[in-house]
Coordinates of C-alpha atoms and ligand atoms in Angstrom, one line a residue:
M272 CA 8.5 42.3 -50.7
Q273 CA 6.5 39.0 -50.9
R274 CA 4.0 38.8 -48.1
L275 CA 4.0 35.9 -45.7
I276 CA 0.6 34.3 -45.1
L277 CA 0.3 32.3 -41.9
P278 CA -2.7 30.2 -41.2
L279 CA -3.7 29.2 -37.7
P280 CA -4.5 25.4 -37.7
G281 CA -7.7 24.7 -39.5
N282 CA -7.3 27.6 -41.9
E283 CA -4.6 26.0 -44.2
G284 CA -6.9 25.5 -47.2
F285 CA -8.2 29.1 -47.3
A286 CA -4.7 30.5 -46.7
A287 CA -3.2 28.4 -49.5
R288 CA -5.8 29.7 -51.9
L289 CA -5.0 33.3 -50.7
A290 CA -1.3 32.8 -51.0
A291 CA -1.6 31.4 -54.5
L292 CA -3.8 34.3 -55.6
C293 CA -1.5 37.0 -54.0
E294 CA 1.7 35.3 -55.0
G295 CA 2.5 35.3 -51.2
E296 CA 4.6 32.8 -49.4
L297 CA 2.5 30.3 -47.4
G298 CA 4.0 29.6 -43.9
A299 CA 2.5 27.7 -41.0
V300 CA 1.8 28.2 -37.4
E301 CA 2.5 25.2 -35.2
T302 CA 0.5 25.0 -32.0
R303 CA 0.2 22.5 -29.2
R304 CA -0.7 22.4 -25.5
F305 CA 1.7 22.2 -22.7
P306 CA 0.7 19.6 -20.1
D307 CA -1.1 22.2 -18.0
G308 CA -3.2 23.4 -20.9
E309 CA -1.1 26.5 -21.8
S310 CA -0.7 27.2 -25.6
Y311 CA 2.7 26.8 -27.4
V312 CA 3.0 28.6 -30.7
R313 CA 5.8 28.6 -33.2
L314 CA 5.9 30.3 -36.6
H315 CA 7.3 28.5 -39.7
G316 CA 8.3 31.2 -42.2
D317 CA 10.4 34.3 -41.8
P318 CA 8.5 37.5 -41.1
Q319 CA 11.6 39.8 -41.3
G320 CA 11.0 42.9 -43.3
R321 CA 7.6 42.0 -44.9
P322 CA 3.9 42.2 -44.3
V323 CA 2.4 39.2 -42.5
D324 CA -1.2 38.1 -42.8
I325 CA -2.4 35.8 -40.1
V326 CA -5.4 33.9 -41.4
C327 CA -7.9 32.7 -38.8
T328 CA -11.6 32.4 -39.2
L329 CA -13.2 33.0 -35.8
A330 CA -16.0 30.5 -35.7
H331 CA -14.5 29.2 -32.5
P332 CA -12.9 32.3 -31.1
D333 CA -12.4 31.3 -27.5
S334 CA -10.2 28.4 -28.3
A335 CA -8.2 30.2 -31.0
F336 CA -7.7 33.7 -29.6
L337 CA -4.6 33.3 -27.4
S338 CA -2.7 31.4 -30.1
L339 CA -3.7 34.1 -32.5
V340 CA -2.2 36.8 -30.2
F341 CA 0.9 34.8 -29.6
A342 CA 1.4 34.3 -33.3
A343 CA 0.9 38.0 -34.1
D344 CA 3.3 39.1 -31.3
A345 CA 5.9 36.7 -32.6
A346 CA 5.6 37.9 -36.1
R347 CA 6.0 41.5 -35.0
E348 CA 9.0 40.7 -32.7
L349 CA 10.6 38.8 -35.6
G350 CA 10.5 41.9 -37.9
A351 CA 7.2 41.9 -39.8
T352 CA 6.6 45.4 -41.3
E353 CA 2.9 45.0 -40.5
V354 CA 0.8 42.2 -38.9
N355 CA -2.8 41.9 -40.3
L356 CA -5.6 39.7 -39.2
V357 CA -7.5 38.0 -42.0
A358 CA -10.7 36.7 -40.4
P359 CA -13.1 35.6 -43.1
Y360 CA -15.7 35.2 -40.3
L361 CA -15.5 37.8 -37.4
A362 CA -16.8 36.7 -34.0
Y363 CA -18.2 38.6 -31.1
M364 CA -20.5 40.9 -33.0
R365 CA -23.8 40.0 -31.4
Q366 CA -23.5 41.4 -27.9
D367 CA -23.0 45.0 -28.9
K368 CA -25.1 46.5 -26.1
R369 CA -25.9 45.9 -22.4
F370 CA -29.4 44.3 -22.8
H371 CA -29.6 43.4 -19.1
P372 CA -27.8 45.0 -16.1
G373 CA -24.3 43.6 -15.5
E374 CA -23.8 42.1 -18.9
S375 CA -20.4 42.5 -20.7
I376 CA -20.5 44.2 -24.1
S377 CA -18.3 41.5 -25.6
S378 CA -18.1 43.1 -29.1
L379 CA -16.3 46.2 -27.6
S380 CA -13.9 44.1 -25.5
F381 CA -13.1 41.8 -28.4
A382 CA -12.5 44.8 -30.7
R383 CA -10.2 46.3 -28.2
L384 CA -8.1 43.1 -27.9
V385 CA -7.9 42.7 -31.7
S386 CA -7.1 46.3 -32.2
S387 CA -4.2 46.2 -29.7
T388 CA -2.7 43.1 -31.4
F389 CA -3.0 43.7 -35.2
D390 CA -2.4 46.6 -37.6
R391 CA -5.3 45.9 -39.9
L392 CA -8.4 43.7 -40.0
L393 CA -9.9 42.1 -43.1
T394 CA -13.2 40.3 -42.9
V395 CA -16.4 39.4 -44.7
D396 CA -19.9 40.6 -43.8
P397 CA -19.5 41.2 -40.1
H398 CA -22.8 41.0 -38.2
L399 CA -23.3 44.7 -37.6
H400 CA -26.4 45.6 -35.7
R401 CA -26.3 48.8 -33.8
H402 CA -22.9 49.9 -35.1
P403 CA -22.9 51.4 -38.6
S404 CA -19.4 50.0 -39.4
L405 CA -16.5 48.2 -37.9
G406 CA -14.8 51.6 -37.7
S407 CA -17.0 52.5 -34.7
L408 CA -15.8 49.4 -32.8
Y409 CA -12.2 48.9 -33.9
A410 CA -9.4 51.3 -33.4
I411 CA -7.4 49.9 -36.4
P412 CA -8.1 50.2 -40.1
T413 CA -10.6 47.6 -41.2
A414 CA -11.6 46.3 -44.6
T415 CA -15.1 44.9 -44.8
L416 CA -15.9 42.7 -47.9
H417 CA -19.4 41.7 -49.0
A418 CA -20.3 38.3 -50.3
A419 CA -23.7 39.2 -51.8
P420 CA -22.5 39.5 -55.4
R421 CA -20.9 36.1 -55.2
L422 CA -24.0 34.6 -53.7
A423 CA -26.1 36.2 -56.4
D424 CA -23.8 34.8 -59.1
W425 CA -24.1 31.3 -57.6
I426 CA -27.9 31.5 -57.5
A427 CA -28.1 32.8 -61.1
A428 CA -25.9 29.9 -62.3
N429 CA -27.6 27.2 -60.3
V430 CA -31.3 28.0 -59.6
P431 CA -33.7 28.6 -62.4
A432 CA -36.4 31.2 -61.6
P433 CA -35.4 31.9 -58.0
L434 CA -37.4 33.9 -55.5
I435 CA -34.9 35.5 -53.1
V436 CA -36.2 35.2 -49.5
G437 CA -34.7 37.1 -46.6
P438 CA -35.7 35.5 -43.2
D439 CA -35.8 38.8 -41.3
E440 CA -35.7 42.6 -41.7
E441 CA -31.9 42.6 -41.2
S442 CA -31.5 40.4 -44.3
Q443 CA -33.2 43.0 -46.5
Q444 CA -29.8 44.5 -47.3
W445 CA -28.4 41.3 -49.0
A446 CA -31.7 39.9 -50.2
G447 CA -32.3 43.2 -52.0
S448 CA -28.9 43.5 -53.5
I449 CA -28.8 39.8 -54.6
A450 CA -32.2 40.1 -56.2
A451 CA -31.3 43.3 -58.0
R452 CA -28.0 41.8 -59.4
I453 CA -29.8 38.9 -61.0
G454 CA -33.1 40.5 -61.8
A455 CA -35.1 38.2 -59.4
P456 CA -38.0 39.1 -57.1
A457 CA -37.3 39.3 -53.4
V458 CA -39.5 39.0 -50.3
V459 CA -38.4 39.6 -46.7
L460 CA -40.0 37.8 -43.8
R461 CA -40.5 39.2 -40.3
K462 CA -38.6 37.5 -37.4
T463 CA -39.0 37.8 -33.7
R464 CA -36.2 36.3 -31.7
R465 CA -37.4 34.9 -28.3
G466 CA -34.2 33.3 -27.2
D467 CA -30.9 31.8 -28.6
R468 CA -32.8 28.9 -30.2
Q469 CA -36.3 30.3 -30.4
V470 CA -37.6 32.4 -33.2
D471 CA -41.0 33.2 -34.6
I472 CA -41.4 34.2 -38.3
E473 CA -44.3 35.8 -40.1
V474 CA -44.6 35.3 -43.8
P475 CA -46.5 37.6 -46.3
D476 CA -48.7 36.1 -49.0
L477 CA -46.3 34.2 -51.3
S478 CA -49.0 32.9 -53.7
P479 CA -47.8 35.2 -56.6
W480 CA -44.5 33.4 -56.5
R481 CA -45.6 29.7 -56.5
D482 CA -43.9 29.1 -59.9
R483 CA -40.5 30.1 -58.5
T484 CA -37.9 28.3 -56.3
P485 CA -37.6 30.1 -52.9
V486 CA -33.9 30.6 -52.0
L487 CA -33.4 31.7 -48.4
V488 CA -30.4 33.9 -48.0
D489 CA -28.8 34.8 -44.7
D490 CA -25.5 36.0 -43.4
I491 CA -25.1 33.4 -40.6
A492 CA -26.4 30.0 -39.8
S493 CA -25.7 29.5 -36.2
S494 CA -28.3 27.5 -34.2
G495 CA -30.0 27.1 -37.6
R496 CA -33.4 27.9 -36.0
T497 CA -33.9 30.9 -38.3
L498 CA -33.6 28.8 -41.4
V499 CA -35.6 25.8 -40.0
V500 CA -38.5 28.0 -39.0
A501 CA -38.4 30.0 -42.2
A502 CA -38.4 26.8 -44.3
G503 CA -41.4 25.5 -42.4
K504 CA -43.3 28.6 -43.5
L505 CA -42.8 28.0 -47.2
A506 CA -45.4 25.2 -47.5
G507 CA -47.1 25.2 -50.9
M508 CA -44.0 26.6 -52.6
K509 CA -41.5 24.7 -54.7
P510 CA -38.8 22.9 -52.5
P511 CA -36.7 25.7 -51.0
Q512 CA -32.9 26.1 -51.3
C513 CA -30.6 28.0 -49.0
V514 CA -27.5 30.1 -49.4
V515 CA -25.6 31.5 -46.4
V516 CA -22.4 33.4 -46.0
H517 CA -21.0 32.0 -42.7
A518 CA -21.7 28.3 -42.1
L519 CA -21.3 28.1 -38.3
F520 CA -23.9 25.3 -37.9
A521 CA -23.5 24.9 -34.1
D522 CA -24.3 21.6 -32.5
D523 CA -27.0 19.7 -34.5
A524 CA -27.9 22.7 -36.7
W525 CA -26.5 21.1 -39.9
A526 CA -28.7 18.0 -39.5
Q527 CA -31.7 20.2 -38.8
V528 CA -31.2 22.7 -41.6
S529 CA -30.1 20.3 -44.3
G530 CA -33.3 18.2 -43.7
C531 CA -35.5 21.3 -44.5
F532 CA -34.0 22.3 -47.9
E533 CA -33.4 20.7 -51.2
R534 CA -29.9 22.2 -51.2
V535 CA -27.9 24.3 -48.7
V536 CA -24.7 26.0 -49.8
S537 CA -22.3 28.4 -48.1
T538 CA -19.2 30.4 -48.8
D539 CA -15.8 29.2 -47.6
T540 CA -15.5 31.7 -44.8
V541 CA -16.0 28.9 -42.3
P542 CA -14.8 25.4 -43.5
H543 CA -17.9 23.2 -43.8
P544 CA -19.2 20.4 -46.1
S545 CA -21.7 22.9 -47.5
N546 CA -19.0 25.3 -48.8
R547 CA -19.5 25.9 -52.6
I548 CA -18.8 29.6 -53.1
E549 CA -15.1 30.6 -52.9
L550 CA -14.3 34.0 -51.4
A551 CA -10.6 33.7 -51.4
P552 CA -10.3 35.7 -54.6
L553 CA -12.3 38.5 -53.0
L554 CA -9.9 38.6 -50.0
A555 CA -6.8 38.2 -52.1
D556 CA -7.9 41.3 -54.1
A557 CA -8.3 43.3 -50.9
L558 CA -4.8 42.2 -49.7
L559 CA -3.3 43.2 -53.0
R560 CA -5.0 46.6 -52.7
G561 CA -3.4 47.1 -49.3
L562 CA -6.4 46.1 -47.1
R563 CA -8.4 49.2 -47.7
D564 CA -12.1 49.5 -48.1
Ligands
R5P1023 C1 -29.9 37.5 -37.6 O1 -29.8 38.4 -36.8 C2 -28.9 36.9 -38.5 O2 -29.0 37.5 -39.7 C3 -29.1 35.4 -38.6 O3 -30.5 35.2 -39.1 C4 -29.0 34.8 -37.3 O4 -27.7 35.0 -36.7 C5 -29.1 33.3 -37.4 O5 -29.0 32.7 -36.2 P1 -29.6 31.2 -35.9 O6 -29.0 30.3 -36.9 O7 -29.1 30.9 -34.5 O8 -31.1 31.3 -36.0

C-alpha cells in the first residue's frame, strides 16, 4: 500500500523529495493557533490502512512537539498501520546526564515522549555522547543514517586538495571516515567547552599541510562558536571551507560563521540557505527498506 508522507509546516520541501523518491503520497498537516494559544491540527490525506511517515526536523522542538504528537495520534486514530517519525535532525541529545544537582536529563524525557507516540524513528547523525546508540535511549526501533559519505563526495567534487579538519575529538569519527573515503589527510583539533557560547581550541602543527585547503567538518553548527574559533586558528593556511550536517545556526551564528570561511555548506536536514547536500535519497532508501538500520 502506498505510504502517506505528512510534513509538519516547514518540512514540505524535504517531504516532497522523499515522497517522490519513495513513490509515496504527499499529504499535508494544517496547523494554527486557537486564540488562547492552543494548537489546532488537521491532517490532509487519508491514513487508513497504510504506513504514515510524519516528517519534522526538530531544530525548534519546543514549538513543534505538541503539533507533532497531535498529528501522530490523529493518523493512528484514522487507521494508519504504523506511524513513523522522520526527523532528519533529532533534538534533545545534549543533556544526557545530570551534570549539576537538580537538572533534568532532557534526552531521556524526550526519548520517552517520542517512543510513546511513534512506532519507529528515522534520523541522521544524532548527537550521541554518553549513549552508544539511540537504542539505549529510545524504546522504539530506530534507524540512524550517516551523512559522512555524502559530505565526503561533496568535498571530493568541490574542493581540490582538501585537508579534512575535525574541530574536536568527537569529530574524529566523521573526519576520519570522510578523509578515508576520498584519500585526503585529516587532523583533529582539541576543544574545551567553557559554556554554551565559549570554547577554546588547541591546534597541532599544520605547517605540513599549507598547500592544502582546510575543510572543517562538524555534525552541528549551533551557536557557531566551535567553527568561528576553529577558523581563527587556521591562520597561515589557505582560506578555509566548512561542511556541516545540521545547519542550526542559532541567533547570529550564520553571520559569524559565514564571515570566517570562503564557503560554508550543509546538508538539507535543517532548511537553511547553506543547504547544498541532499540527504532525502538516503532517507527514502531507509523508508523503502522498512526503516531498519
Ligand atoms: C560538539 O560536541 C559538536 O560536535 C559540535 O561541535 C557542537 O555542537 C557545535 O556547537 P556550537 O556551534 O554551539 O559551538
